[in-house]
Structure formats: C-alpha cells, structure tokens
Short mmCIF file of C-alpha atoms in Angstrom, two decimals:
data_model
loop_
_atom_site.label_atom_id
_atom_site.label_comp_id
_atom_site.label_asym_id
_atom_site.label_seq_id
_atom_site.Cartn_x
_atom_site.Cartn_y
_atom_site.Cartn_z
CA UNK Y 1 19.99 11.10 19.87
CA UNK Y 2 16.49 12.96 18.96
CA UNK Y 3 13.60 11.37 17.77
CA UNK Y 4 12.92 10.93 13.99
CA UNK Y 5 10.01 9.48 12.10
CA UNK Y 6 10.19 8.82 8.34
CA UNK Y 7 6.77 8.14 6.56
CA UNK Y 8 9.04 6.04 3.38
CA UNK Y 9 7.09 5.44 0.07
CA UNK Y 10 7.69 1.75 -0.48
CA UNK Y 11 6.34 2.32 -3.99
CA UNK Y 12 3.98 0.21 -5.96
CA UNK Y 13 5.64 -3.15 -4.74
CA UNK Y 14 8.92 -4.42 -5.71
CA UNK Y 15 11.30 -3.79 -3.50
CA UNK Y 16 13.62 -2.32 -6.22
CA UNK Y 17 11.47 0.84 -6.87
CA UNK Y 18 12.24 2.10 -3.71
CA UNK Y 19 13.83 5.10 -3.42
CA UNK Y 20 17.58 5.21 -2.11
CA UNK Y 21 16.64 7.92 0.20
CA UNK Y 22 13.81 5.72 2.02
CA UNK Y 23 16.22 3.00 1.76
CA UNK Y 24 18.97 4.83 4.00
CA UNK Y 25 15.53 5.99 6.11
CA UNK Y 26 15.00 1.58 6.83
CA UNK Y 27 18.35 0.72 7.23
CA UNK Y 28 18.65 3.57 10.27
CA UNK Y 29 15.91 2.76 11.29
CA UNK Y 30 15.61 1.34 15.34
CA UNK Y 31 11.81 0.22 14.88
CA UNK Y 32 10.75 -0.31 11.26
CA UNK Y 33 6.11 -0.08 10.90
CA UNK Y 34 5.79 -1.58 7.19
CA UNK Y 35 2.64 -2.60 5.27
CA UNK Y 36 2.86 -6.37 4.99
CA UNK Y 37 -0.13 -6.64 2.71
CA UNK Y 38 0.77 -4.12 0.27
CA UNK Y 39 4.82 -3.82 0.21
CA UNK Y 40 7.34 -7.06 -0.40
CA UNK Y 41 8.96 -8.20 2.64
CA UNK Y 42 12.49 -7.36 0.77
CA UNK Y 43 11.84 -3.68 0.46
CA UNK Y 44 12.13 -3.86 4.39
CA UNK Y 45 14.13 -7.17 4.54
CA UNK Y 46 17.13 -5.77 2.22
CA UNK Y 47 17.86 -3.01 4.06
CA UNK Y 48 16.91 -3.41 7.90
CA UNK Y 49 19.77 -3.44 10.51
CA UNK Y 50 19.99 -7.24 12.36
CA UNK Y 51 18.76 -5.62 15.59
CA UNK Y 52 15.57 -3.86 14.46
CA UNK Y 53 12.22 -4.14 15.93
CA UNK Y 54 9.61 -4.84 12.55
CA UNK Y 55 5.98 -4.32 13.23
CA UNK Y 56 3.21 -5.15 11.00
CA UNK Y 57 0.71 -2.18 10.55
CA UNK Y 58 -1.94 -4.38 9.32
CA UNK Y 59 -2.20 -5.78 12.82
CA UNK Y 60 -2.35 -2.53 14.66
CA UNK Y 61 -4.86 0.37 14.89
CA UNK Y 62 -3.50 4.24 14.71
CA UNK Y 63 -3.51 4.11 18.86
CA UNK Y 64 -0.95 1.60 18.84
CA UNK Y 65 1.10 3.29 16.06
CA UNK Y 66 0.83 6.48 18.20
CA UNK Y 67 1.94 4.37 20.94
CA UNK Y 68 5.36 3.91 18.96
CA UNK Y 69 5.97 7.28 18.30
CA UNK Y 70 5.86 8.18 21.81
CA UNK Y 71 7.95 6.01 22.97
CA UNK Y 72 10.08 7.01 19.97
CA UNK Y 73 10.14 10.73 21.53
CA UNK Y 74 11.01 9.15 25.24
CA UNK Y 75 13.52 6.82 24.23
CA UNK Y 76 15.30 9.19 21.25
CA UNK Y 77 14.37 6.18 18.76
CA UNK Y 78 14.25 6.63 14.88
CA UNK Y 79 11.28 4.94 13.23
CA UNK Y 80 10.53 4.19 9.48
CA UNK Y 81 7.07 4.66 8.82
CA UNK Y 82 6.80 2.11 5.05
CA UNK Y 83 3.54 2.97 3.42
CA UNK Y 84 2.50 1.33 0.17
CA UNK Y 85 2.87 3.66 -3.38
CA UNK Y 86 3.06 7.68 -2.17
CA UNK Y 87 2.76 8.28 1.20
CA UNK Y 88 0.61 11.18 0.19
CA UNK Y 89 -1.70 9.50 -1.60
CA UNK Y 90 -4.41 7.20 0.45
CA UNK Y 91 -1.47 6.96 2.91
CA UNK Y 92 -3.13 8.00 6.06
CA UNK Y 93 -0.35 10.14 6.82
CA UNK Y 94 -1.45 13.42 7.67
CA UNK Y 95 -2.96 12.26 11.04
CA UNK Y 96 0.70 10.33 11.84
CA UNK Y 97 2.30 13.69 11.24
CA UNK Y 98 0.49 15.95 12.97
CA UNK Y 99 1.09 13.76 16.03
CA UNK Y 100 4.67 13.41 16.17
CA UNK Y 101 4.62 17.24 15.86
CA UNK Y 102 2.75 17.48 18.68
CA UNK Y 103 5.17 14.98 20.30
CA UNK Y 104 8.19 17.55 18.77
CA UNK Y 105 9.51 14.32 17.09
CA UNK Y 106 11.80 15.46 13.99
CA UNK Y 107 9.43 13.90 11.02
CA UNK Y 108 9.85 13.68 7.33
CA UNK Y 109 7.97 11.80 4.16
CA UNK Y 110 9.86 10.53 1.66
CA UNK Y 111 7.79 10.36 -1.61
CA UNK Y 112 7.66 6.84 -3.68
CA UNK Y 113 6.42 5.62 -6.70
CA UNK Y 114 2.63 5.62 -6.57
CA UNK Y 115 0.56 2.81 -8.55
CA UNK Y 116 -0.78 4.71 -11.28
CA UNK Y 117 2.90 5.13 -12.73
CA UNK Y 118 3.72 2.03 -12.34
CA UNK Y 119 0.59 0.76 -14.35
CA UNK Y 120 1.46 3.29 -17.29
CA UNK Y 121 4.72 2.32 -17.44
CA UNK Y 122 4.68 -1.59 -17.24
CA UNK Y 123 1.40 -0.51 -20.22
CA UNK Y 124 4.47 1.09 -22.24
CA UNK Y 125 2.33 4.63 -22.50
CA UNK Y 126 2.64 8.35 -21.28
CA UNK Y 127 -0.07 9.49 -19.70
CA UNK Y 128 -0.04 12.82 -21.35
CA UNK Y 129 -0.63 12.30 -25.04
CA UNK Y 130 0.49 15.99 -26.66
CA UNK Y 131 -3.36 17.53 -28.26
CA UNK Y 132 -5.27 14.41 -26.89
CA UNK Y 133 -4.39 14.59 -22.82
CA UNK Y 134 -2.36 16.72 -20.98
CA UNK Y 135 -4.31 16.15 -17.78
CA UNK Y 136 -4.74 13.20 -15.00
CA UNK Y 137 -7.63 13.01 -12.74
CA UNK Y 138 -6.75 10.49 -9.38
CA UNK Y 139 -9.38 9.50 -7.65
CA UNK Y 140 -12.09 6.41 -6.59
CA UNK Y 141 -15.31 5.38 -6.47
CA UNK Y 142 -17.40 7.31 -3.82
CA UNK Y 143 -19.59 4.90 -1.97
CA UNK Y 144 -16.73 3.05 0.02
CA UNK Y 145 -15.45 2.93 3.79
CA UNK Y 146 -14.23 6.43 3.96
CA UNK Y 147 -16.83 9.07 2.61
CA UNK Y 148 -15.81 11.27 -0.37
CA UNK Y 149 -16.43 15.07 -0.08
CA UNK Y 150 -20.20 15.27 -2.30
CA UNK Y 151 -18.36 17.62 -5.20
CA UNK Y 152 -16.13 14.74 -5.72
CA UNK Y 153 -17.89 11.92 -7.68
CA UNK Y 154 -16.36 9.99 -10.35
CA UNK Y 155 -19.47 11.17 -12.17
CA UNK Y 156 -18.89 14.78 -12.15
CA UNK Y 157 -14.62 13.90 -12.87
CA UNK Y 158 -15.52 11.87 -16.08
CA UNK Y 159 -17.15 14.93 -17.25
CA UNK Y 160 -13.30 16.37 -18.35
CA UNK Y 161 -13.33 13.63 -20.51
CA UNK Y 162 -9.66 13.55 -19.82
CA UNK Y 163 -7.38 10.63 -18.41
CA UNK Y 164 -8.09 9.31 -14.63
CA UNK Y 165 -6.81 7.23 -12.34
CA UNK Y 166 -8.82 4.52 -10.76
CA UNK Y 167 -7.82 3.45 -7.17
CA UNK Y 168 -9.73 1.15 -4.58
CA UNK Y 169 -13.14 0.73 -6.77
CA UNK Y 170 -12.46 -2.95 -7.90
CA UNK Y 171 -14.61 -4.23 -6.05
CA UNK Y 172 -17.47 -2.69 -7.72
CA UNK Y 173 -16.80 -2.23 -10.92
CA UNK Y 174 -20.25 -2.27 -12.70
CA UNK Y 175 -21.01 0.81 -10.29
CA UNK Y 176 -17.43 2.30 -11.77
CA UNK Y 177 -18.44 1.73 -15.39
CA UNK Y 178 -22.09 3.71 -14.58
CA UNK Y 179 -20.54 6.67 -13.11
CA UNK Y 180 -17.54 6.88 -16.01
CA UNK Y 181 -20.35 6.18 -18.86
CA UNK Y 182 -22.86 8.71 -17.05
CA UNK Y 183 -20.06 11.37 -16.83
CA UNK Y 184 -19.57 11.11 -20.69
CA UNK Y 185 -17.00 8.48 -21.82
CA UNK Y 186 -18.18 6.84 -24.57
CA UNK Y 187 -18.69 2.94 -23.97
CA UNK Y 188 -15.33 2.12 -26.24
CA UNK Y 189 -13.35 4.26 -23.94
CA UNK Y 190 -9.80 2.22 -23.41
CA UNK Y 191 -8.96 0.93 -20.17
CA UNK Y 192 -5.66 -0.30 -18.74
CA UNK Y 193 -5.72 -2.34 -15.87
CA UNK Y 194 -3.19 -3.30 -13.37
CA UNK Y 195 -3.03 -5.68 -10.92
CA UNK Y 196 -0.72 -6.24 -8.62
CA UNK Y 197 1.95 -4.17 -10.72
CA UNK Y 198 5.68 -4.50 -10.31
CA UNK Y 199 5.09 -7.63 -7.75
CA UNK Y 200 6.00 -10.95 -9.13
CA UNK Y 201 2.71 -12.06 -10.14
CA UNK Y 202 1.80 -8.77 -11.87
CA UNK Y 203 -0.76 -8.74 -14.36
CA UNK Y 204 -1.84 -5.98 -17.47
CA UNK Y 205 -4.96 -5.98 -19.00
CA UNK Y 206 -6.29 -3.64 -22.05
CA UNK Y 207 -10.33 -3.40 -21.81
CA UNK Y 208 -13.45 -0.57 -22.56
CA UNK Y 209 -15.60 0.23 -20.90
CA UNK Y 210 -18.32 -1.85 -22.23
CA UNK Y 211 -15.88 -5.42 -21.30
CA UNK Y 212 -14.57 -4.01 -18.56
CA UNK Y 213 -16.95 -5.14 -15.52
CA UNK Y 214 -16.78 -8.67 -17.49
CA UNK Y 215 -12.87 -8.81 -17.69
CA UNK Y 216 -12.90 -7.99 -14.25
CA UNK Y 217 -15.13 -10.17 -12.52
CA UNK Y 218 -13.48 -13.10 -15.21
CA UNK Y 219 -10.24 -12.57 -13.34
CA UNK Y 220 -11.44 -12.29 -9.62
CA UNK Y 221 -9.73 -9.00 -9.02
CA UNK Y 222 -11.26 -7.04 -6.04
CA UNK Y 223 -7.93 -5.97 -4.30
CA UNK Y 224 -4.74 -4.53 -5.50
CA UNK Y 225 -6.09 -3.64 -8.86
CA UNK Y 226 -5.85 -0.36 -10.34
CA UNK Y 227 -7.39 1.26 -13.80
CA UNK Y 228 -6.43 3.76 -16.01
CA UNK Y 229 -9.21 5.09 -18.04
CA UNK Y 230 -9.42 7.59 -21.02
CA UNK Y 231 -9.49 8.03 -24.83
CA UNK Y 232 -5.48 9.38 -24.51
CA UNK Y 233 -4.43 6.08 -23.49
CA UNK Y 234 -4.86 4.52 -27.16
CA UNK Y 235 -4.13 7.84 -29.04
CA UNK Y 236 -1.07 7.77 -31.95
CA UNK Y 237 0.25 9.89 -34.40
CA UNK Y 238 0.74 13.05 -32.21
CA UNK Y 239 4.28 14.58 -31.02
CA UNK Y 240 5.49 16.90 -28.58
CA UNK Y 241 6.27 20.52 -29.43
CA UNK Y 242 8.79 20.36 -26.86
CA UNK Y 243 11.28 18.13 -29.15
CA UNK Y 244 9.98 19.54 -32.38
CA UNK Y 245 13.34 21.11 -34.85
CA UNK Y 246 11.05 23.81 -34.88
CA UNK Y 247 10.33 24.70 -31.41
CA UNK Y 248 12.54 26.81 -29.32
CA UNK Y 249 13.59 27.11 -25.68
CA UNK Y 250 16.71 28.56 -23.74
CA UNK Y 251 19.17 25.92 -24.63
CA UNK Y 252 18.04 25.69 -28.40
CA UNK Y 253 17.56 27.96 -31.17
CA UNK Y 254 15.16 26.37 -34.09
CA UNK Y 255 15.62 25.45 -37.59
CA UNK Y 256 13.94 28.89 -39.61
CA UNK Y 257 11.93 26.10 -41.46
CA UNK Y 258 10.38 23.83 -39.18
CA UNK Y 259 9.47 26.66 -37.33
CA UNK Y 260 7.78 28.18 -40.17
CA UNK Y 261 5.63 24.41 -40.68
CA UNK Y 262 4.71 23.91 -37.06
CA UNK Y 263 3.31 27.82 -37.20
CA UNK Y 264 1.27 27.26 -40.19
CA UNK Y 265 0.02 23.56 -39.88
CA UNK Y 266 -0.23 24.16 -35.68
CA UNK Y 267 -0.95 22.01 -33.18
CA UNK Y 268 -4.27 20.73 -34.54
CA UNK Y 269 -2.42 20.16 -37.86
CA UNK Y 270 -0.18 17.49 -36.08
CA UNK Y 271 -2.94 16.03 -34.54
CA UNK Y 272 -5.72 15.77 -37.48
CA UNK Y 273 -3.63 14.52 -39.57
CA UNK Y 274 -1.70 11.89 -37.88
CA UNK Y 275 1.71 10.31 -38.18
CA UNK Y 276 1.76 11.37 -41.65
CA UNK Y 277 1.50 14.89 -40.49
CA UNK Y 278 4.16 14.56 -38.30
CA UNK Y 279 6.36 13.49 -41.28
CA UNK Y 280 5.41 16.48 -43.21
CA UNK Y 281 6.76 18.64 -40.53
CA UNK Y 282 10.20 16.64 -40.57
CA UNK Y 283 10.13 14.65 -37.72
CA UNK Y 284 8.93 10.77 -37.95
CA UNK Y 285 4.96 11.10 -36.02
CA UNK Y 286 6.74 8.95 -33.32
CA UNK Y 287 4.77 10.41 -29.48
CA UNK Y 288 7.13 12.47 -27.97
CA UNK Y 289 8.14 14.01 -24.11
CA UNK Y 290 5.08 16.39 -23.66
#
C-alpha cells in the first residue's frame, strides 16, 4: 500500500468535536503524531487501532517528524498527523506538506474546529452581528517567538474597529490592551475570554478592556487562553435580512408588505432603533443567521 499522511484537526479539545472524517484518518492510521499538550488523549485514544505506534510531537523537533514521513514513504505506512484547532491556522503545516510532496507521499488536511468558534459558541454569540459586525480579524500579538510580517500589528488591525480574534498573546496582556486601545477601541470595549474551551476544566469570562489585564493576571492564565474582542460581541436588537418576511431569495418569494417596511425603514432603521424596530417590521428583534 502507498504512503498517506493526514494533517487531522483535533479541534479545540474535546475529543467529541472531532470531525468523523479525521476520525476514520486515526483509526487507519499505522503511526498516529498527536499534540499531547493541546488535544485530549481520547480524541486519539477512541479511535486508534490496538497495534498503532503513538508519538508525542511535543517531544520531537520537525527533523524527527520528517524522519517519520520518510520512513512512511519506504515502508508504504499511513500516518495521522493530529494538530490542535485548524490545521491551517498556527498549525505548522505548510512546511510538513511540502515535504511529503517532495517525498511523493499521498497527503491531505482535514480541517477542525479552530478555538475562536469554540469560544463564541460556549459565549452563546454569533460573531457576525447583522449592521454592527460582519467581519473577523484572527490574529496575535506581534512581539512573540515567531516574528509577524511589520504590516501586521494588532495596532494597525484594531483600527477596523471590527471583531478579532486573539490567539497566543496571554501572556502579555497589558501589551494586548495598549495595542487594541491605541488602534481605537474604546476602553469599555467587551471581551470574551476562553480558556481552555471545550476541555473539562473550561472556563468563560466576559471583561473590557479597561479589567481585562486585571481579570487576567487574577486567574493566572498565560497558556491556552483565547480572547474575543469587539463592540459586536455585546450588540442586541438587530436581525438578519436573510430571514426577514420581507427579504427574498431563490427558494422564497416575500410578503408585498414587509418588503415594503424593510425598504423604507432599511437597514439602519433596524439597527437605530432596536428590538422595538424589529417589531415594527413584523418580526420579534430576536438576532438572526446573518
């Protein structure tokens, strides 16, 4: 049998959010190279065949992962590859891939649930808030072991003044709170912060800006922690057009009046004035699919 790498997305944690795809990936799996610091042991546990070898990456270097995928191409072995979250994201991937190309090893990545869903979703909030945020910005703080390109600071990103995504800057969170504050957001700007989401001992955490450093620091959290920042994140009152009686798409024609009310009050009509606008259009002010 050929060679085959998978790079799996493990998602944020629990061993349940992984997909069934990179599920089959583990189970066929002859060596299995998993992230023991950063995925459960049952995501690999749960679905590994008896006779698989299990490495840890956070003992090895990218040499002696390299090392397995060439023996994988000698010896016709399949390998699962477990990152943490998306593969794609922070994953160190690209350089994994490349190689078993060049080793003309069949190779595939499997996306997964990255970290910044998770946090929204165990927060109970959608990320894009119709007339308040339709955008997300991931990134983290510049300054840390790998170098950031110099047009992207956290600085110049808060200048949107839309929603971002927070990864690997824990650990210096005053600096964070500088940047975000220099960029624009005002010191009440909402944060959600997630630590150790979907594992076991998960915690949430609503802050600003102005308590966040405190909060922070208060709980010890320099690793695993992850924050959502950005006025949408607290926003009410607005709906989707999408769902609106009035709106129309392929599948459904709309009703002559709320289509007449959404055209005259518009989209800023919803939003100024709130869930009671929302009501005046027919509909109940209740956040919609954006």
């Amino acid at each position: 049998m050929s060679a085959h790498v998978s790079f799996v997305g493990a998602g944020p944690g629990a061993a349940d959010l992984i997909t069934l795809r990179g599920a089959r990936r583990i189970a066929e799996a002859d060596v299995i190279i998993w992230a023991a610091s950063l995925v459960m042991e049952e995501c690999v546990t749960e679905h590994q065949r008896a006779d698989a070898e299990v490495l840890d990456s956070s003992q090895l270097t990218h040499e002696d992962v390299t090392a397995v995928y060439e023996r994988a191409a000698a010896d016709g072995l399949r390998v699962a590859r477990v990152h943490s979250g998306d593969p794609s994201l922070w994953g160190a991937v690209q350089e994994q891939y490349d190689r078993c190309v060049d080793l003309g090893i069949e190779v595939e990545i499997i996306p997964g649930v990255s970290a910044f869903s998770a946090v929204a979703a165990a927060a109970g909030r959608e990320i894009t808030v119709p007339e308040v945020a339709q955008s997300l910005v991931l990134t983290r703080l510049e300054g840390g072991k790998t170098p950031m390109p110099e047009r992207e600071k956290v600085r110049e990103f808060a200048r949107h003044g839309t929603t971002m995504a927070l990864f690997l800057s824990a650990a210096r969170t005053g600096q964070l709170v500088e940047e975000l504050v220099a960029g624009g957001y005002p010191a009440e700007t909402p944060v959600i912060v997630g630590y150790r989401t979907s594992w076991p001992d998960e915690d949430l955490l609503w802050s600003t800006l102005e308590a966040l450093e405190a909060d922070v620091k208060e709980r010890k959290w320099w690793r695993h922690t992850l924050f959502l920042v950005g006025p949408g994140l607290t926003a009410g009152g607005t709906r989707s057009h999408l769902y609106h009686p009035g709106h129309f798409h392929t599948f459904r024609k709309p009703d002559r009046a709320a289509r007449k009310a959404l055209k005259e009050h518009g989209a800023s009509g919803v939003q100024e004035h709130g869930t009671a606008g929302a009501q005046e259009l027919g509909a109940g002010g209740v956040q919609g699919a954006s």
